[in-house]
mmCIF file of C-alpha atoms and ligand atoms in Angstrom:
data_model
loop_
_atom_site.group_PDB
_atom_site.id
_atom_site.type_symbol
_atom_site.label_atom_id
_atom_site.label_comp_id
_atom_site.label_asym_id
_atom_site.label_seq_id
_atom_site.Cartn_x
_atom_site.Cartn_y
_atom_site.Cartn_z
ATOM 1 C CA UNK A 337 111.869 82.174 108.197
ATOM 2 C CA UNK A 338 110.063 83.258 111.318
ATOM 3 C CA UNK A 339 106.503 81.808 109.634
ATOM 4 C CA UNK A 340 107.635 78.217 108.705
ATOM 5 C CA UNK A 341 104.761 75.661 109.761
ATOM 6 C CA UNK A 342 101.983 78.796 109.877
ATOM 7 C CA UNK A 343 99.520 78.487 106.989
ATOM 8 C CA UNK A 344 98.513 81.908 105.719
ATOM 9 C CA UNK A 345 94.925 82.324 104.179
ATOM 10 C CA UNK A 346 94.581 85.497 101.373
ATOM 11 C CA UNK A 347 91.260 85.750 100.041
ATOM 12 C CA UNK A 348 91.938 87.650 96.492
ATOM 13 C CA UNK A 349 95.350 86.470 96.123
ATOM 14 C CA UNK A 350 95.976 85.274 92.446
ATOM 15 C CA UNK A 351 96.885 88.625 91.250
ATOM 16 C CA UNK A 352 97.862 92.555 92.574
ATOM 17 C CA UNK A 353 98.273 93.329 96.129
ATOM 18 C CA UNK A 354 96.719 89.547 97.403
ATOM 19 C CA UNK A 355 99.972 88.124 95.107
ATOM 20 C CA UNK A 356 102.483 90.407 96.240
ATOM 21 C CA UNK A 357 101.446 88.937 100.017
ATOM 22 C CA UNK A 358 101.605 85.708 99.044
ATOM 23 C CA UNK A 359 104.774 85.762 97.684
ATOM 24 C CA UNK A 360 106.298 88.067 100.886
ATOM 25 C CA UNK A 361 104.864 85.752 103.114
ATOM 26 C CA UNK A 362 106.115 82.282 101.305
ATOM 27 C CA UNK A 363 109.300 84.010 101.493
ATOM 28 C CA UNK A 364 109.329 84.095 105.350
ATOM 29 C CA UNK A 365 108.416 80.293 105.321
ATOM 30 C CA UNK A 366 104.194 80.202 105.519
ATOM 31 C CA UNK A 367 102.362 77.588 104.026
ATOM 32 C CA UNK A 368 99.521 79.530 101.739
ATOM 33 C CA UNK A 369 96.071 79.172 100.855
ATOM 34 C CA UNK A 370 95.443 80.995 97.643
ATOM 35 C CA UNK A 371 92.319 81.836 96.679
ATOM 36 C CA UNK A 372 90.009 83.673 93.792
ATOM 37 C CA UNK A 373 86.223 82.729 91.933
ATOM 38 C CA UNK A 374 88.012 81.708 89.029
ATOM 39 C CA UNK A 375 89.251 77.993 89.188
ATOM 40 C CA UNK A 376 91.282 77.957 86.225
ATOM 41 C CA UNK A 377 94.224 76.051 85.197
ATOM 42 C CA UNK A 378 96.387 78.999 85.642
ATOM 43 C CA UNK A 379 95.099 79.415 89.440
ATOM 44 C CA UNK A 380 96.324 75.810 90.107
ATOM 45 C CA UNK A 381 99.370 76.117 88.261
ATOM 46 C CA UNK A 382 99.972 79.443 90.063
ATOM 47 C CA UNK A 383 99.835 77.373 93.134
ATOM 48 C CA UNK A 384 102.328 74.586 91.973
ATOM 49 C CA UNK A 385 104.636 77.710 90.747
ATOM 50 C CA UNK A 386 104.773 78.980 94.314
ATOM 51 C CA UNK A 387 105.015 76.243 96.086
ATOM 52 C CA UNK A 388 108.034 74.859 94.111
ATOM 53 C CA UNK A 389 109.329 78.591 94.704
ATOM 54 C CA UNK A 390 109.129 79.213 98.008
ATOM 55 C CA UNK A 391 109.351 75.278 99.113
ATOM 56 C CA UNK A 392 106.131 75.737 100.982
ATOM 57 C CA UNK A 393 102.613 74.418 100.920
ATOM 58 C CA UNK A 394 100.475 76.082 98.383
ATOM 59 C CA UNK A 395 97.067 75.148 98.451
ATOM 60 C CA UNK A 396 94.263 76.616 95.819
ATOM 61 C CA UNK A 397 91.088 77.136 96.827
ATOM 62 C CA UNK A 398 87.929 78.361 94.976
ATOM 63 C CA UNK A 399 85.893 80.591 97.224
ATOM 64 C CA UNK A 400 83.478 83.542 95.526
ATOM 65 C CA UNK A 401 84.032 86.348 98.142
ATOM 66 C CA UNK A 402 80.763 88.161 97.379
ATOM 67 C CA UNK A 403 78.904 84.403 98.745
ATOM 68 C CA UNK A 404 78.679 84.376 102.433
ATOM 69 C CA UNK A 405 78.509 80.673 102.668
ATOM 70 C CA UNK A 406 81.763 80.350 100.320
ATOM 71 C CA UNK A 407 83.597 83.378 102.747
ATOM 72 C CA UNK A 408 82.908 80.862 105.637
ATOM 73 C CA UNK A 409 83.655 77.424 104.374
ATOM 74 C CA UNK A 410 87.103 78.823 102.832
ATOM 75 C CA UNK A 411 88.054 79.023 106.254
ATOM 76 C CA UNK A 412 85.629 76.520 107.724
ATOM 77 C CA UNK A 413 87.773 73.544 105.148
ATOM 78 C CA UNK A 414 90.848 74.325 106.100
ATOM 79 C CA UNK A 415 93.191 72.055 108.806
ATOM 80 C CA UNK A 416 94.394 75.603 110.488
ATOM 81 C CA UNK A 417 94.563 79.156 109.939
ATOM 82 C CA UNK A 418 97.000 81.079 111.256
ATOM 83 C CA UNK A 419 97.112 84.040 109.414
ATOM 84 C CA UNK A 420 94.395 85.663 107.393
ATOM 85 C CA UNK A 421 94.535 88.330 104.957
ATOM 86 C CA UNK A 422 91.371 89.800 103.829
ATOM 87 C CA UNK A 423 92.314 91.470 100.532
ATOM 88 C CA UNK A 424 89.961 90.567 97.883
ATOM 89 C CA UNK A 425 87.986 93.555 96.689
ATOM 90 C CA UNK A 426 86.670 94.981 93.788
ATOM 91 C CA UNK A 427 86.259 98.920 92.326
ATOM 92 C CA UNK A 428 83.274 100.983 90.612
ATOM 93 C CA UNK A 429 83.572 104.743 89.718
ATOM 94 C CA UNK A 430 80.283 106.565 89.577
ATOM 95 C CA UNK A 431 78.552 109.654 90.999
ATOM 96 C CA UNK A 432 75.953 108.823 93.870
ATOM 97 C CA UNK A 433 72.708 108.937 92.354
ATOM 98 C CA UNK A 434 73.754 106.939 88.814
ATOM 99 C CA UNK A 435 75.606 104.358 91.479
ATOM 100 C CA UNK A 436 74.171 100.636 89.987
ATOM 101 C CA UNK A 437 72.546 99.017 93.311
ATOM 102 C CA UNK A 438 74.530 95.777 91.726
ATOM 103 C CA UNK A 439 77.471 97.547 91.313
ATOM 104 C CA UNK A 440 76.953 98.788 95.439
ATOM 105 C CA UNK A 441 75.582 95.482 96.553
ATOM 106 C CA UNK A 442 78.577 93.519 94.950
ATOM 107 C CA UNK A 443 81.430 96.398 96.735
ATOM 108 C CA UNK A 444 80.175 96.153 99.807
ATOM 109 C CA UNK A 445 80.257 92.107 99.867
ATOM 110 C CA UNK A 446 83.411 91.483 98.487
ATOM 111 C CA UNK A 447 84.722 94.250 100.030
ATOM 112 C CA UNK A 448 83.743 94.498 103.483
ATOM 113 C CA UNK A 449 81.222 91.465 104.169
ATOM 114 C CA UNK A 450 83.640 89.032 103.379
ATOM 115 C CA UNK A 451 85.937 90.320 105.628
ATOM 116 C CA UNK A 452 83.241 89.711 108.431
ATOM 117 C CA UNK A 453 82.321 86.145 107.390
ATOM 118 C CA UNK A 454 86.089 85.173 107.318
ATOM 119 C CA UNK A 455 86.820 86.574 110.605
ATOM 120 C CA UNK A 456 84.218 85.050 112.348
ATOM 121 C CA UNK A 457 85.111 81.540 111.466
ATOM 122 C CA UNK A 458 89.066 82.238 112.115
ATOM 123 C CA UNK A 459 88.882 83.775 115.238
ATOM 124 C CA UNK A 460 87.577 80.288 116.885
ATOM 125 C CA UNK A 461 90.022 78.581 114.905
ATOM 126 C CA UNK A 462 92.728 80.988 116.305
ATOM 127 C CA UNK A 463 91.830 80.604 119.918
ATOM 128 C CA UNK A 464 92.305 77.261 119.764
ATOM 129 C CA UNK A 465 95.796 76.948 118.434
ATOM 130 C CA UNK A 466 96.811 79.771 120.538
ATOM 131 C CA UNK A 467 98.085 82.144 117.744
ATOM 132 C CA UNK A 468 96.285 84.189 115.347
ATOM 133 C CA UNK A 469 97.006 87.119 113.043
ATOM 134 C CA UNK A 470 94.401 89.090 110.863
ATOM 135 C CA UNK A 471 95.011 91.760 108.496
ATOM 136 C CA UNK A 472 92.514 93.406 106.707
ATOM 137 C CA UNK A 473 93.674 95.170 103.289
ATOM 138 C CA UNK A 474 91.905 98.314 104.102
ATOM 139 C CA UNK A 475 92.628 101.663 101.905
ATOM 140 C CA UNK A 476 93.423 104.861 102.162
ATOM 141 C CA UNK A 477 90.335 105.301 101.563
ATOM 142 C CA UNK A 478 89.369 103.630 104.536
ATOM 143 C CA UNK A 479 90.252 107.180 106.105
ATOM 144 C CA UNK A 480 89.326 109.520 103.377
ATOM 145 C CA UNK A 481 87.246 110.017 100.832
ATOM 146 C CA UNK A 482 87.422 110.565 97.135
ATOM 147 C CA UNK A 483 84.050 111.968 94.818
ATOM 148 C CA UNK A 484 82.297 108.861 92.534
ATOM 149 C CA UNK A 485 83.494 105.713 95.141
ATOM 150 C CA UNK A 486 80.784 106.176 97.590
ATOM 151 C CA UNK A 487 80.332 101.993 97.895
ATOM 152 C CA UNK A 488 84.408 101.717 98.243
ATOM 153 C CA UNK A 489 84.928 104.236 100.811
ATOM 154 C CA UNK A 490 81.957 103.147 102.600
ATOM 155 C CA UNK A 491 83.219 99.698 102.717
ATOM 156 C CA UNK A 492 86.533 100.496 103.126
ATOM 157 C CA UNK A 493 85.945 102.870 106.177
ATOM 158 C CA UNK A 494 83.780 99.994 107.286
ATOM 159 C CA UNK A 495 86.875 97.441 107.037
ATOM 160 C CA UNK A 496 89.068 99.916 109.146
ATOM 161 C CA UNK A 497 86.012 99.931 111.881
ATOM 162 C CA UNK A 498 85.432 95.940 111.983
ATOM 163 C CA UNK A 499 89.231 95.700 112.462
ATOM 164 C CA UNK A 500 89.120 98.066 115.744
ATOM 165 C CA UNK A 501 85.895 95.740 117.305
ATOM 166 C CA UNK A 502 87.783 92.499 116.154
ATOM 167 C CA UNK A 503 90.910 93.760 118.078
ATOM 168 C CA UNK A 504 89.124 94.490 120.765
ATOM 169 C CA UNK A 505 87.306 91.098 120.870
ATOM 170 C CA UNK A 506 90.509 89.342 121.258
ATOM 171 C CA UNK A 507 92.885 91.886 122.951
ATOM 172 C CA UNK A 508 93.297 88.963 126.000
ATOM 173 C CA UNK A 509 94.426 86.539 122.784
ATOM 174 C CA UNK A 510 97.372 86.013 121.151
ATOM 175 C CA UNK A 511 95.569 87.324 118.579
ATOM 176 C CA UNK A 512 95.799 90.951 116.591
ATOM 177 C CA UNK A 513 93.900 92.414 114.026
ATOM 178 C CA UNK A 514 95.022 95.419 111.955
ATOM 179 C CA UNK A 515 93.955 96.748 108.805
ATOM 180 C CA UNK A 516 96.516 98.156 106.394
ATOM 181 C CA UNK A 517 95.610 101.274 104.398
ATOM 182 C CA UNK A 518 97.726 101.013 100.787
ATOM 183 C CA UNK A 519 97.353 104.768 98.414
ATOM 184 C CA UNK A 520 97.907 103.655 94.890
ATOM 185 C CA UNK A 521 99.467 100.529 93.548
ATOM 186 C CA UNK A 522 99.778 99.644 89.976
ATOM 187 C CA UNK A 523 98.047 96.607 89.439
ATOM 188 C CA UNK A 524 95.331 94.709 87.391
ATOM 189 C CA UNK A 525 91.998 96.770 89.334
ATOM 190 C CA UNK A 526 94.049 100.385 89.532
ATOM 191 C CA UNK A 527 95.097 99.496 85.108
ATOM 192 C CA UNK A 528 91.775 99.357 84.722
ATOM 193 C CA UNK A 529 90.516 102.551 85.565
ATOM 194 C CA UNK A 530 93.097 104.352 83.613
ATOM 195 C CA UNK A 531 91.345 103.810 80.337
ATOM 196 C CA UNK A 532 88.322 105.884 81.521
ATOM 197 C CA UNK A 533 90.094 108.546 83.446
ATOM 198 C CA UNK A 534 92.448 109.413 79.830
ATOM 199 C CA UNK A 535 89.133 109.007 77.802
ATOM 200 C CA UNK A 536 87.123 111.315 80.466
ATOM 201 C CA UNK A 537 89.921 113.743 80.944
ATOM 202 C CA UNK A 538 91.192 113.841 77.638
ATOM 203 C CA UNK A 539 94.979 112.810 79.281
ATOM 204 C CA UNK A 540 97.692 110.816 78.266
ATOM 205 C CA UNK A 541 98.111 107.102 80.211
ATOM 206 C CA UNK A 542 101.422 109.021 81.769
ATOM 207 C CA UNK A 543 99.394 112.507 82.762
ATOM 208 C CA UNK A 544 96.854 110.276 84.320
ATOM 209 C CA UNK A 545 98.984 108.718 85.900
ATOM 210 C CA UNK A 546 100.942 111.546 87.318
ATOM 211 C CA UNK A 547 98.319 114.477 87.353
ATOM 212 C CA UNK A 548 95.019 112.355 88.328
ATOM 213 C CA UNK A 549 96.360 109.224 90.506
ATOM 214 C CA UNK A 550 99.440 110.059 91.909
ATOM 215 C CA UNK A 551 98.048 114.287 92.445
ATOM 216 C CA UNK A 552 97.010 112.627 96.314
ATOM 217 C CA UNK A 553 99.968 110.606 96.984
ATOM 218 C CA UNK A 554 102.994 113.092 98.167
ATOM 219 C CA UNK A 555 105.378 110.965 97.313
ATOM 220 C CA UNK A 556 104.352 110.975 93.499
ATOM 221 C CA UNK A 557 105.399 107.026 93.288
ATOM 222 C CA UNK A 558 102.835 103.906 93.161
ATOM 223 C CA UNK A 559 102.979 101.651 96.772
ATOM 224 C CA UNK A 560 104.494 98.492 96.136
ATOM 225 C CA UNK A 561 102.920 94.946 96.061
ATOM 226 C CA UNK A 562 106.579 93.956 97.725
ATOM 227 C CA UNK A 563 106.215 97.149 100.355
ATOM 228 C CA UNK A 564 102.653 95.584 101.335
ATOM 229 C CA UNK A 565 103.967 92.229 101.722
ATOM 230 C CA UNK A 566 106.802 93.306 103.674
ATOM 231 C CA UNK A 567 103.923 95.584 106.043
ATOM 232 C CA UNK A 568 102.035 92.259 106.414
ATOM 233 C CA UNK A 569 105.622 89.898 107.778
ATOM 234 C CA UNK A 570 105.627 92.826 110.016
ATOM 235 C CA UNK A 571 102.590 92.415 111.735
ATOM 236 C CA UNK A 572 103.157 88.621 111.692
ATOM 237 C CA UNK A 573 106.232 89.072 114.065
ATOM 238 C CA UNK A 574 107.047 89.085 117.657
ATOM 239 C CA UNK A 575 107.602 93.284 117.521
ATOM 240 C CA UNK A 576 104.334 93.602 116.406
ATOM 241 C CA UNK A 577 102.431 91.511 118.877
ATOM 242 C CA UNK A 578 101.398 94.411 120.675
ATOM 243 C CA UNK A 579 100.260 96.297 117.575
ATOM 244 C CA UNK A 580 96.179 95.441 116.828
ATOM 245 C CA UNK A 581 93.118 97.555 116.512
ATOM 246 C CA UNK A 582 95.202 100.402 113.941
ATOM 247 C CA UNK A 583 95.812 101.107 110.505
ATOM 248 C CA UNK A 584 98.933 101.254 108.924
ATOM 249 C CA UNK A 585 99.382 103.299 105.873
ATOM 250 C CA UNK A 586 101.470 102.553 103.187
ATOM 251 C CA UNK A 587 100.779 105.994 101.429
ATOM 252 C CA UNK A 588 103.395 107.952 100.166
ATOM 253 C CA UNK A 589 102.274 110.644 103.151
ATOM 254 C CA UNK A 590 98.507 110.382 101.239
ATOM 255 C CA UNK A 591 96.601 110.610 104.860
ATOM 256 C CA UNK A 592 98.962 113.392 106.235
ATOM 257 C CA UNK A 593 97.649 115.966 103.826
HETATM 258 P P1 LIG X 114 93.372 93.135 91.769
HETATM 259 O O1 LIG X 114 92.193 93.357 90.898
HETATM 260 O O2 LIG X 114 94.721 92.992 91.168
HETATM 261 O O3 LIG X 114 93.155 91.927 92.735
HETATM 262 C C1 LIG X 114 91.931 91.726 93.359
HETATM 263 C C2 LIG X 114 91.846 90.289 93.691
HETATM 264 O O4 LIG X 114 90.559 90.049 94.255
HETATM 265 C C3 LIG X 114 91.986 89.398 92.442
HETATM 266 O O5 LIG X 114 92.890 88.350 92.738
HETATM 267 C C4 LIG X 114 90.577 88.882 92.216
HETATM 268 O O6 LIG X 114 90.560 87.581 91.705
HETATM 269 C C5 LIG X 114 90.032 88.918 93.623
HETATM 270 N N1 LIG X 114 88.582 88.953 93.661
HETATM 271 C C6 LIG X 114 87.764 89.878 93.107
HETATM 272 N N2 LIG X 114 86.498 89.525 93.303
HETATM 273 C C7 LIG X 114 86.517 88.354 93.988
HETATM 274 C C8 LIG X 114 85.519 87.473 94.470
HETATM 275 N N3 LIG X 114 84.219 87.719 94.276
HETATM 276 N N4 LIG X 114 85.912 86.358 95.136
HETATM 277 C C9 LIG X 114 87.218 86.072 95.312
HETATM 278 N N5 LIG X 114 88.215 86.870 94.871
HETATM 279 C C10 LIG X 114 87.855 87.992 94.211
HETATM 280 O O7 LIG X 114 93.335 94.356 92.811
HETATM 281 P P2 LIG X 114 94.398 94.871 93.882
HETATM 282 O O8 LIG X 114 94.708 96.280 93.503
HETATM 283 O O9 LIG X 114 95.476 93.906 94.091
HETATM 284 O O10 LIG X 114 93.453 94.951 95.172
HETATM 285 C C11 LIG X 114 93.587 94.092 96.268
HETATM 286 C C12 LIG X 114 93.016 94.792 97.489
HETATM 287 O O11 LIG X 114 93.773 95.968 97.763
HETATM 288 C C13 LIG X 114 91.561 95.239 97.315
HETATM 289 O O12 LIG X 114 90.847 95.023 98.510
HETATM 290 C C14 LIG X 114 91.708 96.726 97.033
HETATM 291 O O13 LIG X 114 90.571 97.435 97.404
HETATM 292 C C15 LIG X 114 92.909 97.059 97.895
HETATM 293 N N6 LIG X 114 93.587 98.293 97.521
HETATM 294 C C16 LIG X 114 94.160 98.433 96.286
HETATM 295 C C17 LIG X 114 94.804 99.626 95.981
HETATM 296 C C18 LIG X 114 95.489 99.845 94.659
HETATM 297 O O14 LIG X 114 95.886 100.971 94.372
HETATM 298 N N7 LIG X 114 95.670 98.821 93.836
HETATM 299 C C19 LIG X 114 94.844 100.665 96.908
HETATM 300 C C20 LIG X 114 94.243 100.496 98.144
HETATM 301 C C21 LIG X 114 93.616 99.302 98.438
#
């Protein structure tokens, strides 16, 4: 329980990746802030789950990641940070010049903006209570590219660059920043692009699967939301307080090709 008494932050966090997280990290003992736009009853019932759980603080908070304003104050309103996750983000699939400037305006905020805005308000925050980890859920395609995701791979590549400047910033802190660099993980925003791909491609939900997704991950097998959250109580330990400024894939040997 090597996180009891630190309060986690995970922007994105009531489903996928940002839930997996949550849970891993609960598990070693944080406190969590969960967050999403939605304020529903499920969010804060989510919330009540986890906490009775985990026997941790769960706190959730409404916060629209593509709103600079709501990016800061998520942070701004809390009593302490000490661990962020930047992980909400959002996908669109569409050749360069039929890209919607919505569609490319909304990527890059959610994806990479909010990552800034959060950041900026935590890293004070960290200074002061002399202990600070962020971890930015970057991609794999944070390092490569694919054809049709021009707004994710720019932000994503954008993520992984932040992340090395952040580091930097507070190298003389006991502070890192990292960015961690998942292939493909079955959940709610990687379901639904699998309609499209079969209807496009003419493919079954398994050859899509297997022939289209999982054609650029060695391995052949989806990342896990557990294997991420496991990645993330990594970086929040004493071995890894000398680890900040990299990416960590969690690939299936994706970025070794
Ligand atoms: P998901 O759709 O299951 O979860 C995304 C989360 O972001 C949701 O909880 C959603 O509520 C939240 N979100 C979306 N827009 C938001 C907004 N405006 N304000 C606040 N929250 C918002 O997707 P996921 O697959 O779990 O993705 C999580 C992160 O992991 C993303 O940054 C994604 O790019 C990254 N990632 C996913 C994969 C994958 O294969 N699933 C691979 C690499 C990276």
């Amino acid at each position: 329980m090597h996180l009891a008494g630190k309060r986690a932050i995970i922007t994105g966090s009531t489903s996928g990746i940002g839930l997996g997280i949550a849970r891993s990290l609960a598990g070693i003992g944080a406190d969590l802030v969960i967050n999403s736009f939605t304020d529903t009853d499920q969010d804060h019932a989510l919330a009540a789950e986890l906490a009775a759980e985990f026997g941790v603080q769960v706190d959730y908070v409404c916060a629209d990641m593509s709103d600079a304003q709501q990016c800061r104050d998520l942070i701004r309103t809390q009593p302490r940070c000490d661990i962020l996750i930047n992980n909400a983000g959002i996908q669109y699939v569409a050749p360069i010049d039929e890209f919607p400037i919505d569609k490319w305006n909304a990527i890059i905020a959610i994806n990479m903006n909010s990552a800034f805005h959060t950041a900026a308000v935590a890293v004070p925050m960290m200074r002061a209570q002399g202990w600070g980890r962020i971890i930015n859920i970057a991609s794999a395609h944070g390092l490569t590219a694919s054809p049709y995701k021009s707004a994710y791979v720019a932000a994503k590549h954008g993520v992984v660059g932040m992340t090395k400047t952040i580091a930097l910033e507070t190298a003389q802190d006991p502070i890192t920043c990292n960015a961690i660099c998942p292939g493909y993980v079955l959940t709610p925003l990687v379901e639904a692009q699998i309609p499209d791909t079969m209807a496009k491609y003419d493919m079954s939900r398994e050859d899509v699967i297997k022939k289209v997704m999982l054609e650029r991950q060695p391995s052949r097998e989806f990342a896990t939301v557990e294997q991420l959250g496991g990645t993330c109580g990594f970086l929040c330990s004493d071995a890894a307080a000398q680890i900040t400024g990299t990416t960590i894939s969690v690939d299936g040997g994706w970025t070794a090709l």
